[in-house]
mmCIF file of C-alpha atoms and ligand atoms in Angstrom:
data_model
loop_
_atom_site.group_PDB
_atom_site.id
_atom_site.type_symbol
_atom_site.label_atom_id
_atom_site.label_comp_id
_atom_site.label_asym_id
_atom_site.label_seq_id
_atom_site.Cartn_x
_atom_site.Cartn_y
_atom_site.Cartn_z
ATOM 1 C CA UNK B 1 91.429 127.409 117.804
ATOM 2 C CA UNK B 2 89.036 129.326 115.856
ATOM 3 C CA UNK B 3 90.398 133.413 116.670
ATOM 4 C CA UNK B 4 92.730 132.900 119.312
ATOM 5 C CA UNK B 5 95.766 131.102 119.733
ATOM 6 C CA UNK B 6 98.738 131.099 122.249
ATOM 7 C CA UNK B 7 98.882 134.973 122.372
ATOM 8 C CA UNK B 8 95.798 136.503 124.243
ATOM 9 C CA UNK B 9 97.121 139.871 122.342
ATOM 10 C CA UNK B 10 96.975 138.101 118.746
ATOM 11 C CA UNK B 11 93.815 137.591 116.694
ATOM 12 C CA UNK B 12 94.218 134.989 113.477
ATOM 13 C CA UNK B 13 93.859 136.960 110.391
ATOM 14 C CA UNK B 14 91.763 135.700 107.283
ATOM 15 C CA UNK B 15 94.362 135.563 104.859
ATOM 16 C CA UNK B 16 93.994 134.581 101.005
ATOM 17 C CA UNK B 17 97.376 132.402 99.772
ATOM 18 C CA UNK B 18 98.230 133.449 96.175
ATOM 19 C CA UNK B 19 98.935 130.108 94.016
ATOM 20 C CA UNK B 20 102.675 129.847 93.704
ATOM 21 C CA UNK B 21 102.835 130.682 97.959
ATOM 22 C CA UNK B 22 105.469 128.763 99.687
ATOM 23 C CA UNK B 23 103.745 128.723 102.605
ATOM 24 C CA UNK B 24 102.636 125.380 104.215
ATOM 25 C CA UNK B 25 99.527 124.800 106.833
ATOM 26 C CA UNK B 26 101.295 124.527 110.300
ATOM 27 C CA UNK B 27 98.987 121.910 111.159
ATOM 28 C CA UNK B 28 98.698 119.667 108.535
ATOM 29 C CA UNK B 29 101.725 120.348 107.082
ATOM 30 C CA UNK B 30 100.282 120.407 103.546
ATOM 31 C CA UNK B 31 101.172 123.370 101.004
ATOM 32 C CA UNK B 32 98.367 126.381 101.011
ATOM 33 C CA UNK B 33 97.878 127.064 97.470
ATOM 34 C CA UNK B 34 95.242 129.587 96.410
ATOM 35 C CA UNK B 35 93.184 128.589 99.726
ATOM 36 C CA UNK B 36 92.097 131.301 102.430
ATOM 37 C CA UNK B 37 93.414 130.454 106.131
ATOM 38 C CA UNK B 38 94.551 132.135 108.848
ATOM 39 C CA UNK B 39 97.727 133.390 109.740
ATOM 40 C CA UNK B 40 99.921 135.505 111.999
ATOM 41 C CA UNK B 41 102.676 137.520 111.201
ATOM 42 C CA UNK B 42 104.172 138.133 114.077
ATOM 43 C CA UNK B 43 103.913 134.191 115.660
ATOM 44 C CA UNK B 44 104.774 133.037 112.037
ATOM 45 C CA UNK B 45 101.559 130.524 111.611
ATOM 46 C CA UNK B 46 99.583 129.786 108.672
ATOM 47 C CA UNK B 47 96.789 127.333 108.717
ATOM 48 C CA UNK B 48 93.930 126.257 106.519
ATOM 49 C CA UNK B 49 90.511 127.891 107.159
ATOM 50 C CA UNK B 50 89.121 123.951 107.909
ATOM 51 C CA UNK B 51 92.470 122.911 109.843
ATOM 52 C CA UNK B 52 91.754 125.762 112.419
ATOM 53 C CA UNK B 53 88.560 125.169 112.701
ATOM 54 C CA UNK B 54 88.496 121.074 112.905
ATOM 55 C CA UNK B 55 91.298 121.029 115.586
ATOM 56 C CA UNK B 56 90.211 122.176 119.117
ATOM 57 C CA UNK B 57 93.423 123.211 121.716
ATOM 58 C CA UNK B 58 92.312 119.853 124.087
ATOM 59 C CA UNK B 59 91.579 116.562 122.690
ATOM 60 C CA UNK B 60 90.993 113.127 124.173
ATOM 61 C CA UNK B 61 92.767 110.855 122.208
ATOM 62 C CA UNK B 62 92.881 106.468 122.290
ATOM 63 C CA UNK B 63 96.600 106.255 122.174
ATOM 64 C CA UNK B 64 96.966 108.216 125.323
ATOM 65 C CA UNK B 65 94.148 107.457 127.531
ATOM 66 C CA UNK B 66 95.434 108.786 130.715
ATOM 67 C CA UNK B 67 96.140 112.802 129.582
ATOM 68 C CA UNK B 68 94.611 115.167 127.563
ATOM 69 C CA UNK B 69 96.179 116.429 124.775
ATOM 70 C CA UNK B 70 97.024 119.917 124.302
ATOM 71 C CA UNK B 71 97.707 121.648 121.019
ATOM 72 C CA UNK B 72 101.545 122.899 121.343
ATOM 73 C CA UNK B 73 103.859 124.153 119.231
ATOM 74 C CA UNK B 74 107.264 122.998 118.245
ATOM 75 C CA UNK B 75 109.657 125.944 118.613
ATOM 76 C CA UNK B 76 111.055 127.349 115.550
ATOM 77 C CA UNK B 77 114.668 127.410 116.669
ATOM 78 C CA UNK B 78 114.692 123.580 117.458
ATOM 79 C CA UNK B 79 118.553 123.245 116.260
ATOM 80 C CA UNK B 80 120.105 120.478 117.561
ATOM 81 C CA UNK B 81 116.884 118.262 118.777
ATOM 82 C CA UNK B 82 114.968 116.337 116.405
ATOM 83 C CA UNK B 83 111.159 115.715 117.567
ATOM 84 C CA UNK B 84 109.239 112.734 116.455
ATOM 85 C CA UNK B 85 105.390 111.364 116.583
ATOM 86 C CA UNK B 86 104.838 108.770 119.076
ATOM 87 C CA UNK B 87 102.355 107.393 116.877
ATOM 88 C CA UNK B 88 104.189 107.626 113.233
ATOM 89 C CA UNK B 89 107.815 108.053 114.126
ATOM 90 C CA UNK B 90 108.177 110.955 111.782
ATOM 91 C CA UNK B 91 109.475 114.401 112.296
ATOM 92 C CA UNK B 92 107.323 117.167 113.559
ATOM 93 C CA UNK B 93 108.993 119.874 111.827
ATOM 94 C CA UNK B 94 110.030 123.433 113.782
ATOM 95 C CA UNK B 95 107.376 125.696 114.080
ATOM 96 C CA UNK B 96 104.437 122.938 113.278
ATOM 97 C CA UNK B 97 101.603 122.669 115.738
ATOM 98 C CA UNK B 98 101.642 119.108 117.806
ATOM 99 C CA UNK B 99 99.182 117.642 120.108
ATOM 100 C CA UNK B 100 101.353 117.030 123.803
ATOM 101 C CA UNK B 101 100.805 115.664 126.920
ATOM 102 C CA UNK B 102 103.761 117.698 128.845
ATOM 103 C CA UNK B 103 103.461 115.014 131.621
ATOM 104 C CA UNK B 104 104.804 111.840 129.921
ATOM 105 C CA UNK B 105 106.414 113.910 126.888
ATOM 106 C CA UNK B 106 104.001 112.068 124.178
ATOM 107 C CA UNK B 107 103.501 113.772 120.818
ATOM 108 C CA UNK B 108 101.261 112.973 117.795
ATOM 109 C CA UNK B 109 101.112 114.826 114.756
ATOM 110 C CA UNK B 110 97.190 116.661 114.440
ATOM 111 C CA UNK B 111 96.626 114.539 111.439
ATOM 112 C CA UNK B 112 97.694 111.355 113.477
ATOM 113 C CA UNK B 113 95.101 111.760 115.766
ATOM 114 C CA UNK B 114 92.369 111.008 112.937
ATOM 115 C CA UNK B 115 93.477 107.714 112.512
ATOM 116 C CA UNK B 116 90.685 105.567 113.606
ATOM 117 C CA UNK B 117 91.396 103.435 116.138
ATOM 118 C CA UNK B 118 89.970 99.672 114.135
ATOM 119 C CA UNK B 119 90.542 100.201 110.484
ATOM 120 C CA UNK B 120 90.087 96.865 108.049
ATOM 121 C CA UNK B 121 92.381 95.970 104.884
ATOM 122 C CA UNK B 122 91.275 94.241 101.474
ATOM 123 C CA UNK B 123 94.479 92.117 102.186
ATOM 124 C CA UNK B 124 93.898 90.937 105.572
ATOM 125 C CA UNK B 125 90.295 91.019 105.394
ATOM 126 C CA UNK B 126 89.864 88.290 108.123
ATOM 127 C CA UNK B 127 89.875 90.460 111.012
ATOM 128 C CA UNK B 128 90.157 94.260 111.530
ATOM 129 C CA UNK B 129 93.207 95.819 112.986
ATOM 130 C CA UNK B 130 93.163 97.455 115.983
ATOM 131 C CA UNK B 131 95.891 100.296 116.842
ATOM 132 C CA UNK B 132 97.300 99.210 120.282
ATOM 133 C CA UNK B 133 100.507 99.420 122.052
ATOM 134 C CA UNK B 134 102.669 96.460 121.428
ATOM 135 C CA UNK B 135 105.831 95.306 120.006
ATOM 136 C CA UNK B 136 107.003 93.336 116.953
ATOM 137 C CA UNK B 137 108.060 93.375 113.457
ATOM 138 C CA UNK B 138 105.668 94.491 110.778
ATOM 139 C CA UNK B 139 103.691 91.234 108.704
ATOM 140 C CA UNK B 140 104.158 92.908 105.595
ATOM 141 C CA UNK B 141 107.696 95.263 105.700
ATOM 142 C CA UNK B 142 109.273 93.003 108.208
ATOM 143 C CA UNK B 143 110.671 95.998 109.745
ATOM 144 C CA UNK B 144 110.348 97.017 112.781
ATOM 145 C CA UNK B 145 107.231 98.743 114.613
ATOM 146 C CA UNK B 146 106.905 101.831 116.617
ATOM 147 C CA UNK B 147 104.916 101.094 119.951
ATOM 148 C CA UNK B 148 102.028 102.098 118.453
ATOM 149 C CA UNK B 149 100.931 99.794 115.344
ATOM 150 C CA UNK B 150 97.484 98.077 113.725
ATOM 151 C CA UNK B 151 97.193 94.417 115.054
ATOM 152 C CA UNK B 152 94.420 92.340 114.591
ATOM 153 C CA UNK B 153 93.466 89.117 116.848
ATOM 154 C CA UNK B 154 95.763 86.603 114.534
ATOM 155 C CA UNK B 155 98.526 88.751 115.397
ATOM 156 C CA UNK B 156 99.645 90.195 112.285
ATOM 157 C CA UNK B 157 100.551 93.840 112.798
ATOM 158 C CA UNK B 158 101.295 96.694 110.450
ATOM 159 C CA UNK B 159 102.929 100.173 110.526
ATOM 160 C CA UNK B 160 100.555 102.578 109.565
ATOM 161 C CA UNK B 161 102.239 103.224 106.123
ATOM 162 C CA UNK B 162 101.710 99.688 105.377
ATOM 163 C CA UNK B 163 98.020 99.429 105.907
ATOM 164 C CA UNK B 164 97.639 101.742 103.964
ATOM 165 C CA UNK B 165 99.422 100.330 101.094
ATOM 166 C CA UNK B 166 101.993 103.432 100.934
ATOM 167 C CA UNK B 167 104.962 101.836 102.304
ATOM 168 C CA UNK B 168 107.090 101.986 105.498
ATOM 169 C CA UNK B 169 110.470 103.625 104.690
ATOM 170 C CA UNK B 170 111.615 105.901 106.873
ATOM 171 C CA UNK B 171 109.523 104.137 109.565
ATOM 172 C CA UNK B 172 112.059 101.903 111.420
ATOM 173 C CA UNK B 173 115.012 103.013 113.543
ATOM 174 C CA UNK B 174 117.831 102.919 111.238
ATOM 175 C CA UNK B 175 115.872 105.289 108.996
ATOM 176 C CA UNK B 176 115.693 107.404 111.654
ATOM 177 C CA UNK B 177 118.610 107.842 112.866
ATOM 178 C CA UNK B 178 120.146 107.837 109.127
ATOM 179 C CA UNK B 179 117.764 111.217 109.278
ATOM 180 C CA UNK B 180 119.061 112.646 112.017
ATOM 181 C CA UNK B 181 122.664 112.247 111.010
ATOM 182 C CA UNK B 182 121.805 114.013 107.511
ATOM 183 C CA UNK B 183 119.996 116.623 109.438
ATOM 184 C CA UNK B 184 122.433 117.640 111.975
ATOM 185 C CA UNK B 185 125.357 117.923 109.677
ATOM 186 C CA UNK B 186 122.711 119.723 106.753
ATOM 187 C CA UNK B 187 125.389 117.311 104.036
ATOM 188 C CA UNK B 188 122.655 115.970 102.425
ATOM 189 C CA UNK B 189 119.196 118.203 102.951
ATOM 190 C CA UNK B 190 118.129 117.552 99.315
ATOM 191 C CA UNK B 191 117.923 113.692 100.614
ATOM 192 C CA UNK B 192 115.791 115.068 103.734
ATOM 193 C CA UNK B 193 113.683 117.110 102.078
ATOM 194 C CA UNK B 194 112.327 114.280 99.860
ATOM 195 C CA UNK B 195 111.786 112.017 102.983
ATOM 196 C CA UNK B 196 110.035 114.499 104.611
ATOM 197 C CA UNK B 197 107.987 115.172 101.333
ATOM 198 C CA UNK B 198 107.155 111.563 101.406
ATOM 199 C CA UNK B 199 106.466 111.257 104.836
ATOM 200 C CA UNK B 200 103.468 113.451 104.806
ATOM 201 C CA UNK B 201 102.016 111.617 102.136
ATOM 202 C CA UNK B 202 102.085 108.636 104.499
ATOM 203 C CA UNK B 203 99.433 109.927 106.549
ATOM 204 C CA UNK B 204 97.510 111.696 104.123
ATOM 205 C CA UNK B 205 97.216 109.327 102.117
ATOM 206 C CA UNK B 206 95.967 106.668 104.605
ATOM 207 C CA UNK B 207 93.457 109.222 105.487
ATOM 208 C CA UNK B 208 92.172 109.626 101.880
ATOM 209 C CA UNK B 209 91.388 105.813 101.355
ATOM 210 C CA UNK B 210 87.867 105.740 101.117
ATOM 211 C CA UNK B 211 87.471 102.774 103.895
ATOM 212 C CA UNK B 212 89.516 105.316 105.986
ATOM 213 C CA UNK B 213 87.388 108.774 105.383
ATOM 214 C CA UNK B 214 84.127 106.474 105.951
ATOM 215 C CA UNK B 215 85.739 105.833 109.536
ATOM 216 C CA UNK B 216 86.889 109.143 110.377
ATOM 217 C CA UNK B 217 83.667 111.033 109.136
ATOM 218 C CA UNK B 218 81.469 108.551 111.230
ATOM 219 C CA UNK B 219 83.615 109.275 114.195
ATOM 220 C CA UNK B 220 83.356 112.514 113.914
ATOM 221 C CA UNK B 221 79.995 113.479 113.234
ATOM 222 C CA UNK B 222 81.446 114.547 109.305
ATOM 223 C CA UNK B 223 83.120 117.661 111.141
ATOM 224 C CA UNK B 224 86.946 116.282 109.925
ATOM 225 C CA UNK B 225 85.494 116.531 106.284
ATOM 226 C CA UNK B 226 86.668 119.579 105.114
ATOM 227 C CA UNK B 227 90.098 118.877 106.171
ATOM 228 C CA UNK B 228 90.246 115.825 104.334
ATOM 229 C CA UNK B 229 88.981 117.820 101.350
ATOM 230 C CA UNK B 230 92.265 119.984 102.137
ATOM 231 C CA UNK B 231 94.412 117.099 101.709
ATOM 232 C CA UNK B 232 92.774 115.416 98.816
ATOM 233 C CA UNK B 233 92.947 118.849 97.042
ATOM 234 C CA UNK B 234 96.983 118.625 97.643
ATOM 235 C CA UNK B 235 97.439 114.811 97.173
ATOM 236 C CA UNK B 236 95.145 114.471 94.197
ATOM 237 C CA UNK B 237 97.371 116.288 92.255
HETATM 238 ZN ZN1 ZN I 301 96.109 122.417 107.076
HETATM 239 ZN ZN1 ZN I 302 100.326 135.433 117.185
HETATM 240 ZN ZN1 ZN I 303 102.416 111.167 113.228
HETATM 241 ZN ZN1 ZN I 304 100.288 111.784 129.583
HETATM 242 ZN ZN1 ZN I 305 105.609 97.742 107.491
HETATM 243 ZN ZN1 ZN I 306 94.163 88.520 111.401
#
């Protein structure tokens, strides 16, 4: 999505973020802070300079096999309907940028779809993990596991927060719902806005382990690089 985006009439704009900007990447979700992006005013989108140039409006992605992905938006007015990640569980916040198949309704975060499909942990180093549709509990939270989970071939499976040593709160069904109940009556949206602080680190964070960026940069060709440099500049801190 280098120039254009859903607008034929709108052109991206280079735009240089000041430090103290409040303004987060619509893609990654992470804060742009003294970075130059893109943005337009009148669709309200601000992205990173490598986040619109790593993701491409069509992917092919392993956790849906049978559609292409296109890059959607959420709409900003989404009052009253809560959308979630088929692969994570979390929120895709209003006006964030998703990757959908409209067909069977399937969403995943951009950043979800760099998780590498095998991925291996120091404390299951047996087997590698493999992210595959299944069901179950997770071996190390107990809690339970969105469809879409690491299992390896002994049958221990983990959420994705878990393997990457982060933690699964907020990843099981009472936590979500818990969230939706604080976000439809807006009682407690301190309490929200920390989950949904944490969240994010979830992913980028499992992204940032250097096992993980060794994956996702040989997949890739090294062309997701300077997004993970996005995120470790914002996580490092
Ligand atoms: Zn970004
Ligand atoms: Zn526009
Ligand atoms: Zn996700
Ligand atoms: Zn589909
Ligand atoms: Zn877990
Ligand atoms: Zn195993």
């Amino acid at each position: 999505m280098a120039s254009g985006h859903f607008d034929p009439l709108h052109q991206l704009v280079k735009t240089r973020y000041a430090d103290e900007t409040g303004h987060h990447c619509d893609i990654c979700l992470s804060k742009l802070a003294g970075d130059v992006g893109h943005s337009c005013r009148a669709c309200n989108i601000d992205l990173h300079d490598a986040c619109s140039g790593y993701f491409k409006e069509t992917i092919s992605f392993f956790a849906h096999p049978w559609h292409t992905l296109k890059l959607s938006r959420i709409p900003s007015a989404a009052v009253g309907r809560w959308w979630l990640c088929d692969l994570c569980m979390e929120e895709l916040p209003p006006g964030s940028f998703v990757y959908r198949c409209a067909v069977c309704n399937f969403d995943v975060h951009p950043l979800c779809t760099m998780l590498p499909q095998t991925i291996h942990i120091p404390q299951h180093p047996e087997h590698d993990f493999r992210m595959v549709p299944s069901s179950g509990n997770c071996s190390m939270c107990e809690k339970s596991l969105p469809v879409w989970h690491y299992v390896c071939p002994c049958s221990a499976r983990l959420h994705i927060g878990c393997a990457s040593g982060v933690g699964s709160a907020g990843q099981d069904d009472d936590d979500a719902k818990g969230d939706e109940v604080a976000h439809a009556t807006s009682s407690s949206s301190s309490a929200v806005t920390v989950s949904k602080h944490r969240r994010r680190k979830v992913i980028a964070k499992m992204l940032l382990k250097t096992s993980i960026r060794i994956a996702i940069n040989a997949a890739t060709g090294g062309t997701a690089s300077p997004v993970l440099d996005v995120l470790a500049a914002v996580f490092s801190s």
